[in-house]
Amino acid sequence: MRPSRFTPSTMSAEHLEELFVVREPLLDQLMERVQELGSGRSPHHALLVGPRGAGKTHLVALVYHRTRTLAAKGAGIRIAWLPEDPWTIVSYRHLVLAVLQDLVDDEDLGALGEEEAVARLRAVLEAGPVLVLMENADQVLEGVGELGQQRLRHLLQAQPGLLVIGSTRRLDHDRVFQDRPLFGYFDVMRLEPFTPEQAVTMLSALAGAQGNEDLRKELETPGARVKIRTVAHLAGGQPRLWALLGDALTVEQLDDLVDLLLIRFDNLTPYYQERLAHLSPQHRFIVSELAGADQPLPVKEIARRTQIGQRTVAKAVGDLSGRGWLRPTDTVFADLLDRRRTYYELAEPLARLAFQIKESRGEPLRLVVDFLTGWYGLTELRTAGQEGSAAPYCAMPMRVLSGDETAGPVQQLTSLPVGRRPSVALLGQVEDALAAARRGDAEPVMDLPSTVRQALEHRAGPERRLTPVRLDLLTLALREMGVPHEPESGQWVERAERLDAEEASLESRLMLVRWLASARRLDEAEAALATVGVTVPGALDEPGALVARAGLAEAYDAAGRFQQAVRAWEAVAEDCERVLGAEHLCTLTSRSNLATAYQKAGDTEKAISLCGAVLEDTVRVLGPDHPATLTVRSNLESLRRQTAGAGG
């Protein structure tokens, strides 16, 4: 399978327009500058800044085609689109000749000296305005040197009919330092990375243009959107990389997907290695440290890890940010951070390739493993098998997802697999971090792995709705914990108490009831539940309250307090039927649990009678093969066997 090639400079105007999304306002700004060209006002030259694959050439190509349309309608604008790889522009003379080459016909330009070439260009400009499209502008300006930049500045000052729209992969010193000739001549326009939502928009346009109906339909599914968000931290938000990952949405064979990723990453690696070679050893060391970190780092922490002086690191980080290697981390928690403490991360996450390729030493490439871990579930990886070229890339994500291979036996002994204990610990770390953010301290959030922090930011949104996220974390931990373990269960009860004290809401109180019941602190759970009905009339009938009451009933049963379990289940079953209806699954389940409670309390006859009635209802409502029906039937058969055995 060949990866998609997305090369805007070779596409037709119609195709480029069809694929263009998200950045319409930026294109409108550029075209406003083009339309003002020749008005007599000094033009506003623009520099598009973004990493490789950010969409710079797409924008430049659209400016070219739209300007040609204006020219065809009589605007009188001519265009010089310089070569994307400007290897032959090694002086100011060569730059002027490259511009002239697109503007004049049938002339032997190569024989012109610098002064003659400039005079020829001035004559062309007298006839009408000119738009110069200068990709990789940093390379062009480095080629002409400082003296050439001074002459270019003089030309731009003297010629209001000349507009330059350039692009660069990095914001280099030649455009930002005040002592450089072209300082202030270009308005910098940064191409921000696509959000996952914007990536879906782009991929939908790409699918439509390619007639890829499978991809278009897949993008409409919640599962595809979840996958895109999960791997967003790997793509770095660059459109060209999202185009690659879009192919992965419809790749059915794991071998094909691994090959697809390896080919694309292999193509990218020399680019990053070449860029690294232009950095000083100290700058490379700092980039390497951030490449190996799974979270953004402030200057102080970078200095600690690298053992380089903090002032030196601060200056280096500023330089690396200016050159496009690093960027300040954008987060919804920014206002809760110390403003003197900026966190930095790689501007291009795939720059890690330059380090991982050398460090892999024959082992699976970590970026591919990370992608597969985020893209597939454990069941999907097992189904894919472990044969062919994808075998090592299948096995490692499975180890990551499933944890230690002793998890199975340990689960039977402890009700909690060893491989899942870290997930419970991480849930606790996340809840503690969000509690700190609630108090105004977001630094613990920034210490979380980037993927976790980004997921939190997505869930919380710009409004920072933390309480629903924290309730979900407590629910997940409750599900993962199984049979309570000290001190873990005690720590989680404290977290539930903390949330309830902060929020004092129905949801937080019910969550506290569930955790108290899970920790077998039954009297406290019952007392907390009693306050719900008093403070909020009718609250005990809410679905969340019914779940909490069912949890308390289960806890009574597990603690051997069977009579209390019977009374609790009777109340839950009655209220479920009244609130949800007799045929609701929760009603049927609570009645089945009540039958079990009767049996444990010694009333086998009542248990068999109720279980038989529940079986009839589940068969009628859910069907004979529904899992709930099978469970009830199994319970009834067990009860009858016990009765028969006792009678014998």
XYZ file of C-alpha atoms in Angstrom:
648
model
C 0.000 0.000 0.000
C 1.326 3.403 -0.956
C 0.729 6.330 1.384
C -1.277 9.313 0.153
C 0.674 12.059 -1.526
C -0.585 15.547 -0.891
C 1.326 17.967 -3.143
C -0.649 21.200 -3.646
C 1.788 22.725 -6.147
C 0.854 20.014 -8.676
C -2.929 20.252 -8.180
C -5.468 22.126 -10.247
C -7.171 25.247 -8.898
C -10.487 23.395 -8.662
C -8.971 20.549 -6.662
C -7.169 22.939 -4.313
C -10.380 24.855 -3.629
C -12.253 21.614 -3.015
C -9.732 20.519 -0.373
C -9.301 23.894 1.300
C -10.776 24.065 4.805
C -10.325 25.854 8.135
C -7.964 28.622 6.979
C -10.367 30.660 4.848
C -9.893 33.816 7.006
C -6.139 33.696 6.465
C -6.555 33.329 2.713
C -9.016 36.241 2.689
C -6.415 38.446 4.415
C -3.805 37.550 1.812
C -6.152 38.238 -1.084
C -7.078 41.629 0.394
C -3.390 42.536 0.177
C -3.254 41.347 -3.415
C -6.327 43.373 -4.358
C -4.822 46.523 -2.827
C -1.676 46.069 -4.922
C -1.222 48.956 -7.324
C -3.411 51.329 -5.305
C -0.393 53.484 -4.483
C -0.364 52.494 -0.818
C 2.644 50.654 0.529
C 1.905 46.928 0.385
C 1.908 44.740 3.490
C 4.280 41.883 2.755
C 3.384 38.604 4.470
C 5.356 35.644 5.768
C 3.516 32.361 6.363
C 5.184 30.416 9.168
C 4.555 26.754 9.877
C 6.340 23.407 9.992
C 6.548 20.990 7.117
C 3.089 19.796 6.116
C 1.292 22.741 7.762
C -0.398 23.839 4.527
C 1.846 26.717 3.447
C 2.112 25.591 -0.169
C -1.641 25.023 -0.312
C -2.213 28.644 0.702
C 0.431 29.957 -1.684
C -1.029 27.924 -4.550
C -4.524 29.267 -3.878
C -3.196 32.838 -3.788
C -1.568 32.142 -7.145
C -4.727 30.768 -8.780
C -7.053 33.394 -7.341
C -4.681 36.157 -8.435
C -4.609 34.696 -11.933
C -8.401 34.883 -11.917
C -8.216 38.544 -10.915
C -5.694 39.185 -13.695
C -7.966 37.525 -16.229
C -10.704 39.954 -15.171
C -8.443 42.926 -15.907
C -6.665 43.524 -12.591
C -3.329 43.798 -14.424
C -1.384 41.895 -11.764
C 1.465 39.658 -12.853
C 2.839 36.806 -10.758
C 6.325 35.442 -10.141
C 6.216 32.133 -8.256
C 9.777 31.291 -7.299
C 10.970 27.656 -7.175
C 10.018 25.824 -3.967
C 13.606 24.582 -3.650
C 15.610 27.762 -4.344
C 19.036 26.143 -4.689
C 20.024 28.363 -7.623
C 19.317 31.646 -5.808
C 22.751 32.381 -4.350
C 22.888 36.169 -4.752
C 20.647 39.207 -5.111
C 21.200 39.068 -8.876
C 19.943 35.487 -8.988
C 16.862 36.482 -6.972
C 15.984 39.289 -9.377
C 16.528 37.003 -12.375
C 14.276 34.343 -10.800
C 11.509 36.962 -10.474
C 11.991 38.177 -14.046
C 11.901 34.664 -15.417
C 8.157 34.435 -14.715
C 7.420 37.963 -15.929
C 9.116 38.337 -19.319
C 9.206 36.126 -22.386
C 11.762 35.450 -25.068
C 14.659 37.211 -23.387
C 18.137 35.945 -22.604
C 18.106 36.915 -18.926
C 21.201 34.921 -18.023
C 23.469 37.463 -19.647
C 22.210 40.352 -17.496
C 24.376 41.678 -14.695
C 22.885 42.719 -11.353
C 22.311 46.383 -12.231
C 20.838 45.477 -15.629
C 18.546 42.890 -14.059
C 17.305 45.370 -11.442
C 16.697 47.986 -14.139
C 14.748 45.437 -16.170
C 12.614 44.592 -13.127
C 11.919 48.277 -12.447
C 10.735 48.647 -16.039
C 8.400 45.700 -15.612
C 6.996 47.241 -12.411
C 6.295 50.517 -14.217
C 3.944 48.572 -16.475
C 1.899 47.209 -13.595
C 1.969 45.587 -10.126
C 3.748 42.313 -9.443
C 3.080 39.610 -6.844
C 6.117 37.539 -5.831
C 5.437 34.186 -4.160
C 8.554 33.147 -2.267
C 8.405 29.695 -0.666
C 11.189 28.758 1.776
C 11.913 32.459 2.135
C 14.517 31.795 4.818
C 16.630 29.852 2.312
C 16.218 32.563 -0.326
C 17.335 35.298 2.060
C 20.232 33.257 3.376
C 21.294 32.726 -0.245
C 21.352 36.432 -1.107
C 23.244 37.320 2.100
C 22.980 40.436 4.237
C 24.038 42.776 1.411
C 21.402 41.239 -0.867
C 18.786 41.695 1.841
C 19.684 45.382 2.086
C 19.223 45.773 -1.668
C 15.915 43.897 -1.513
C 14.787 46.259 1.251
C 15.635 49.279 -0.927
C 13.683 47.752 -3.814
C 10.623 47.130 -1.617
C 10.810 50.691 -0.284
C 10.936 52.170 -3.768
C 8.320 49.960 -5.426
C 4.766 50.127 -3.971
C 3.629 47.941 -6.847
C 5.637 44.954 -5.585
C 4.099 42.565 -3.030
C 5.981 39.611 -1.551
C 4.132 36.710 0.087
C 6.652 34.272 1.496
C 6.643 31.112 3.548
C 9.108 29.475 5.894
C 9.353 26.472 8.153
C 10.891 28.509 10.922
C 10.758 32.048 12.167
C 14.412 32.835 11.625
C 16.504 35.681 13.028
C 16.658 37.463 9.657
C 12.999 38.454 10.044
C 12.779 39.215 13.740
C 16.029 40.822 14.942
C 16.042 44.601 14.770
C 19.573 44.760 13.453
C 18.678 42.786 10.338
C 17.871 44.556 7.042
C 14.315 43.234 6.621
C 13.122 43.685 10.187
C 9.488 44.827 10.165
C 8.974 44.287 6.435
C 6.932 41.118 6.764
C 3.739 40.568 8.737
C 4.161 37.143 10.280
C 1.153 34.820 9.904
C 1.518 31.589 11.843
C -0.308 28.511 10.597
C -1.681 27.007 13.780
C -2.039 23.219 14.001
C -5.417 21.717 13.202
C -7.533 20.613 16.113
C -8.950 17.076 15.879
C -12.305 18.600 14.927
C -10.683 20.592 12.134
C -8.831 17.451 11.056
C -12.181 15.683 10.629
C -13.347 18.569 8.425
C -10.186 18.316 6.323
C -10.382 14.533 6.012
C -14.036 14.749 4.992
C -13.083 17.154 2.198
C -10.241 14.854 1.143
C -12.557 11.834 1.117
C -15.072 13.702 -1.013
C -12.413 14.805 -3.500
C -11.031 11.267 -3.794
C -14.454 9.662 -4.024
C -13.524 7.630 -0.955
C -16.979 6.774 0.341
C -15.617 4.353 2.947
C -13.544 7.092 4.574
C -16.362 9.612 4.393
C -18.766 7.243 6.166
C -16.144 6.228 8.717
C -15.520 9.868 9.632
C -19.180 10.212 10.596
C -18.875 7.539 13.274
C -18.120 8.388 16.918
C -15.411 5.709 16.932
C -13.409 7.443 14.195
C -13.575 10.774 15.988
C -12.424 9.166 19.224
C -9.461 7.598 17.418
C -8.511 10.907 15.809
C -8.536 12.684 19.161
C -6.578 9.847 20.768
C -3.662 10.138 18.343
C -3.783 13.930 17.937
C -0.668 14.326 20.062
C 1.263 12.185 17.554
C 0.201 14.091 14.439
C 0.943 17.489 15.911
C -2.032 18.914 14.004
C -0.309 19.228 10.620
C -2.694 18.748 7.662
C -0.309 16.574 5.659
C 0.058 14.147 8.551
C -3.681 14.071 9.134
C -4.055 13.141 5.468
C -1.782 10.165 6.142
C -3.658 9.126 9.264
C -6.919 9.411 7.358
C -5.780 6.450 5.279
C -5.424 4.480 8.507
C -9.132 4.836 9.275
C -10.028 2.458 6.462
C -7.016 0.117 6.601
C -8.346 -3.273 7.691
C -5.104 -5.271 7.851
C -2.661 -4.448 10.631
C 0.278 -5.375 8.370
C -0.830 -2.755 5.844
C -1.236 -0.105 8.525
C 2.199 -0.759 10.033
C 3.802 -0.628 6.576
C 1.927 2.599 5.831
C 3.190 4.270 8.996
C 6.758 3.006 8.629
C 7.021 4.256 5.039
C 5.724 7.688 5.955
C 7.845 8.000 9.087
C 10.896 6.764 7.184
C 10.351 9.529 4.628
C 10.118 12.159 7.353
C 13.142 11.108 9.402
C 15.895 12.599 7.145
C 14.093 15.952 7.237
C 14.207 16.096 11.038
C 17.746 14.755 11.203
C 18.929 17.409 8.755
C 17.282 20.124 10.850
C 18.851 18.755 14.023
C 22.278 18.882 12.392
C 21.968 22.679 12.156
C 21.491 23.040 15.920
C 24.269 23.496 18.418
C 25.029 20.500 20.668
C 23.419 22.276 23.619
C 20.250 23.031 21.650
C 20.088 19.424 20.432
C 20.405 18.250 24.041
C 17.449 20.391 25.118
C 15.329 19.226 22.175
C 16.261 15.627 23.003
C 15.128 16.093 26.609
C 11.739 17.399 25.529
C 11.446 14.668 22.896
C 11.872 12.053 25.615
C 9.462 13.697 28.052
C 5.802 12.690 28.053
C 4.721 16.108 29.311
C 5.537 19.791 28.726
C 8.338 21.201 30.867
C 9.119 24.659 32.288
C 12.574 26.173 31.974
C 13.462 25.347 35.572
C 12.682 21.654 35.078
C 14.568 21.527 31.758
C 17.571 23.045 33.527
C 17.334 20.456 36.315
C 17.118 17.551 33.889
C 19.907 18.741 31.600
C 22.131 20.169 34.360
C 22.490 23.377 32.339
C 22.210 26.794 33.994
C 18.676 28.148 34.133
C 19.544 31.417 32.385
C 21.295 29.533 29.613
C 18.276 27.245 29.198
C 15.910 30.224 29.140
C 17.891 31.810 26.291
C 18.151 28.498 24.418
C 14.412 27.852 24.760
C 13.714 31.320 23.359
C 16.009 30.608 20.393
C 14.466 27.182 19.765
C 10.953 28.616 19.928
C 11.916 31.277 17.404
C 13.288 28.617 15.072
C 10.163 26.513 15.261
C 11.435 23.653 17.419
C 9.546 24.419 20.616
C 6.307 26.176 21.492
C 4.620 27.290 24.706
C 1.961 24.800 25.713
C -1.568 26.015 25.071
C -3.914 24.866 27.823
C -7.307 25.802 29.254
C -5.575 25.892 32.651
C -3.202 28.705 31.622
C -4.761 31.320 33.907
C -4.144 29.055 36.911
C -0.412 28.796 36.246
C 2.343 31.052 37.526
C 2.785 33.522 34.673
C 6.532 33.464 35.254
C 6.534 29.720 34.600
C 5.902 28.916 30.926
C 5.678 25.269 29.901
C 7.256 24.188 26.605
C 6.793 21.206 24.305
C 7.953 20.128 20.855
C 6.289 22.202 18.150
C 6.366 19.112 15.925
C 5.807 15.906 17.908
C 7.100 13.808 15.021
C 10.532 15.358 15.533
C 10.915 12.493 18.010
C 11.582 10.353 14.940
C 15.072 11.795 14.663
C 15.911 10.328 18.079
C 13.814 7.159 18.046
C 15.160 5.856 14.742
C 18.690 5.730 16.189
C 17.584 4.456 19.586
C 15.311 1.657 18.333
C 18.227 -0.672 17.420
C 15.965 -3.138 15.669
C 13.131 -2.843 18.179
C 9.681 -1.575 17.110
C 9.628 2.175 16.533
C 8.024 3.772 19.573
C 5.912 6.240 17.581
C 4.278 3.398 15.666
C 3.639 1.527 18.923
C 2.106 4.654 20.446
C -0.112 5.072 17.405
C -1.345 1.473 17.510
C -1.933 1.680 21.266
C -4.161 4.707 20.764
C -5.822 3.401 17.598
C -6.752 -0.140 18.632
C -8.254 -1.823 21.644
C -6.809 -4.966 23.172
C -9.451 -7.173 21.534
C -8.737 -5.713 18.096
C -5.006 -6.353 18.477
C -5.602 -9.944 19.549
C -7.910 -10.485 16.591
C -5.281 -9.073 14.238
C -2.906 -11.833 15.253
C 0.853 -11.733 15.519
C 2.108 -12.948 12.172
C 4.006 -11.223 9.390
C 5.793 -7.879 9.520
C 3.335 -6.452 12.038
C 4.020 -9.121 14.678
C 6.379 -7.071 16.895
C 4.200 -4.002 16.406
C 1.169 -5.981 17.540
C 2.793 -7.626 20.554
C 4.161 -4.473 22.171
C 0.854 -2.516 22.260
C -0.795 -5.631 23.673
C 1.726 -5.664 26.509
C 1.128 -1.971 27.091
C -2.649 -2.391 27.156
C -2.892 -5.610 29.113
C -0.123 -5.051 31.651
C 1.808 -7.896 33.246
C 1.096 -11.366 31.840
C 0.426 -12.646 35.368
C -2.700 -10.454 35.455
C -5.091 -13.377 34.945
C -4.192 -15.450 38.008
C -3.668 -12.382 40.139
C -7.137 -11.139 39.214
C -8.705 -14.293 40.678
C -6.794 -13.786 43.919
C -7.256 -10.071 44.417
C -10.176 -9.003 42.180
C -7.751 -6.497 40.658
C -5.211 -7.411 37.972
C -1.661 -6.279 38.633
C -1.615 -4.782 35.155
C -4.558 -2.560 36.049
C -3.285 -1.220 39.371
C -1.320 1.538 37.608
C -4.548 2.676 35.937
C -6.219 3.065 39.338
C -3.179 4.947 40.621
C -3.257 7.185 37.552
C -6.956 7.872 38.050
C -6.126 8.972 41.580
C -3.308 11.211 40.357
C -5.659 12.819 37.829
C -8.404 13.393 40.409
C -5.894 14.930 42.820
C -4.603 17.189 40.027
C -8.122 18.363 39.176
C -8.838 18.980 42.855
C -5.723 21.160 42.966
C -6.924 23.025 39.856
C -10.259 23.569 41.599
C -8.270 25.312 44.353
C -6.420 27.434 41.776
C -3.216 25.430 41.293
C -2.861 23.847 37.841
C 0.763 22.723 38.100
C -0.209 19.134 39.058
C -2.316 19.017 35.864
C 0.722 20.033 33.816
C 2.712 17.220 35.442
C 0.311 14.630 33.982
C 1.242 12.790 30.751
C 0.378 14.982 27.784
C -2.170 12.547 26.391
C -4.032 12.508 29.712
C -3.936 16.288 30.047
C -5.186 16.786 26.510
C -8.060 14.364 27.091
C -8.980 16.272 30.262
C -8.904 19.569 28.403
C -11.185 18.179 25.733
C -13.658 16.848 28.296
C -13.593 19.976 30.466
C -13.783 22.391 27.533
C -12.855 26.084 27.575
C -15.319 26.611 30.441
C -13.280 24.154 32.525
C -16.176 21.990 33.678
C -14.161 19.877 36.094
C -16.885 18.404 38.293
C -18.386 16.053 35.648
C -14.872 14.832 34.819
C -14.084 14.197 38.482
C -17.345 12.296 38.947
C -16.420 10.148 35.943
C -12.977 9.474 37.433
C -14.543 8.350 40.710
C -16.935 6.094 38.781
C -14.092 4.581 36.731
C -12.023 3.965 39.839
C -15.008 2.330 41.530
C -15.387 0.021 38.555
C -11.673 -0.788 38.434
C -11.225 -1.296 42.164
C -13.469 -4.345 42.538
C -13.284 -5.759 46.049
C -11.952 -2.914 48.231
C -8.274 -2.812 49.036
C -6.784 -0.750 51.830
C -5.320 1.819 51.695
C -6.636 2.420 48.156
C -10.331 2.358 49.049
C -9.750 4.683 52.000
C -7.936 7.138 49.728
C -10.805 7.080 47.264
C -13.376 7.630 50.003
C -11.366 10.693 51.015
C -11.474 11.906 47.420
C -15.234 11.414 47.288
C -15.596 13.264 50.601
C -13.437 16.094 49.256
C -15.540 16.446 46.118
C -18.781 16.382 48.093
C -17.489 19.031 50.494
C -16.551 21.266 47.530
C -19.667 20.770 45.415
C -22.414 19.827 47.908
C -24.506 18.552 44.998
C -26.819 15.576 44.615
C -24.317 13.894 42.296
C -21.369 14.353 44.644
C -23.344 13.054 47.660
C -24.502 9.966 45.762
C -20.915 9.305 44.667
C -19.865 9.483 48.311
C -22.575 6.954 49.192
C -21.278 4.575 46.526
C -17.686 4.804 47.760
C -18.635 4.405 51.405
C -20.664 1.333 50.492
C -17.807 -0.066 48.402
C -15.421 0.429 51.335
C -17.909 -1.444 53.580
C -18.457 1.639 55.722
C -22.132 0.801 55.655
C -23.471 2.869 58.511
C -21.791 5.975 57.095
C -23.159 5.179 53.630
C -26.673 4.781 55.013
C -26.396 8.060 56.932
C -25.146 9.908 53.835
C -27.960 8.439 51.739
C -30.527 9.514 54.315
C -29.497 13.148 53.851
C -30.264 12.940 50.121
C -33.987 12.459 50.575
C -34.125 15.239 53.173
C -32.210 17.915 51.302
C -33.642 17.226 47.829
C -37.277 16.006 47.782
C -37.766 13.149 45.316
C -34.009 12.761 44.841
C -34.056 9.110 45.920
C -35.989 8.338 42.734
C -33.303 9.817 40.480
C -31.432 7.243 38.348
C -28.156 8.088 40.083
C -29.805 7.569 43.468
C -31.201 4.201 42.413
C -27.674 3.137 41.381
C -26.235 4.282 44.719
C -29.010 2.489 46.647
C -28.373 -0.683 44.651
C -24.678 -0.397 45.507
C -25.531 -0.154 49.189
C -27.772 -3.209 48.909
C -24.921 -5.144 47.286
C -22.586 -4.025 50.072
C -25.011 -5.294 52.749
C -25.062 -8.633 50.945
C -21.262 -8.798 50.668
C -20.935 -7.997 54.367
C -23.305 -10.820 55.302
C -26.041 -8.464 56.538
C -28.689 -10.337 54.591
C -31.813 -8.968 56.246
C -30.687 -5.422 55.536
C -29.884 -6.485 51.988
C -33.439 -7.831 51.572
C -34.993 -4.590 52.823
C -32.719 -2.514 50.613
C -33.420 -4.593 47.497
C -37.169 -4.562 48.159
C -37.144 -0.773 48.266
C -34.945 -0.483 45.156
C -37.069 -2.947 43.156
C -40.300 -1.204 44.142
C -38.985 2.261 43.254
C -37.430 1.080 39.979
C -40.777 -0.368 38.900
C -42.611 2.809 39.910
C -40.134 5.218 38.305
C -38.783 3.250 35.324
C -41.535 0.760 34.625
C -41.941 -2.968 35.155
C -40.148 -3.908 31.922
C -37.040 -1.739 32.381
C -33.791 -3.694 32.599
C -32.920 -2.054 35.940
C -36.262 -3.179 37.356
C -35.778 -6.745 36.166
C -32.201 -6.801 37.487
C -33.164 -5.459 40.918
C -35.965 -8.039 41.219
C -33.492 -10.788 40.302
C -31.072 -9.501 42.952
C -33.920 -9.435 45.466
C -34.605 -13.095 44.768
C -30.960 -13.882 45.501
C -31.179 -11.844 48.710
C -34.238 -13.857 49.812
C -32.310 -17.072 49.290
C -29.320 -15.861 51.316
C -31.646 -14.691 54.072
C -33.078 -18.239 54.268
C -36.399 -17.752 52.457
C -35.793 -20.168 49.558
C -39.491 -20.571 48.702
C -39.916 -16.837 48.209
C -36.676 -16.725 46.235
C -37.825 -19.439 43.807
C -41.246 -17.829 43.354
C -39.806 -14.399 42.575
C -37.005 -15.764 40.377
C -39.543 -17.732 38.320
C -41.653 -14.633 37.801
C -38.597 -12.603 36.795
C -37.589 -15.304 34.295
C -41.001 -15.152 32.616
C -40.710 -11.363 32.350
C -37.150 -11.367 30.998
C -38.020 -13.958 28.335
C -41.036 -11.894 27.297
C -39.261 -8.514 27.359
C -35.661 -9.336 26.401
C -35.930 -12.699 24.671
C -34.728 -16.181 25.669
C -31.074 -15.605 24.670
C -30.441 -12.238 26.302
C -27.567 -12.330 28.846
C -29.907 -11.150 31.608
C -32.359 -13.945 30.777
C -29.589 -16.537 30.847
C -28.410 -15.264 34.238
C -31.891 -15.426 35.764
C -32.461 -18.929 34.325
C -29.143 -20.092 35.796
C -30.062 -18.630 39.193
C -33.442 -20.332 39.158
C -31.939 -23.725 38.263
C -29.417 -23.324 41.089
C -32.177 -22.518 43.574
C -34.181 -25.566 42.505
C -31.143 -27.836 42.798
C -30.480 -26.547 46.304
C -34.091 -27.170 47.286
C -34.034 -30.655 45.807
C -30.791 -31.426 47.614
C -32.134 -30.193 50.922
C -35.304 -32.275 50.479
C -33.281 -35.411 49.705
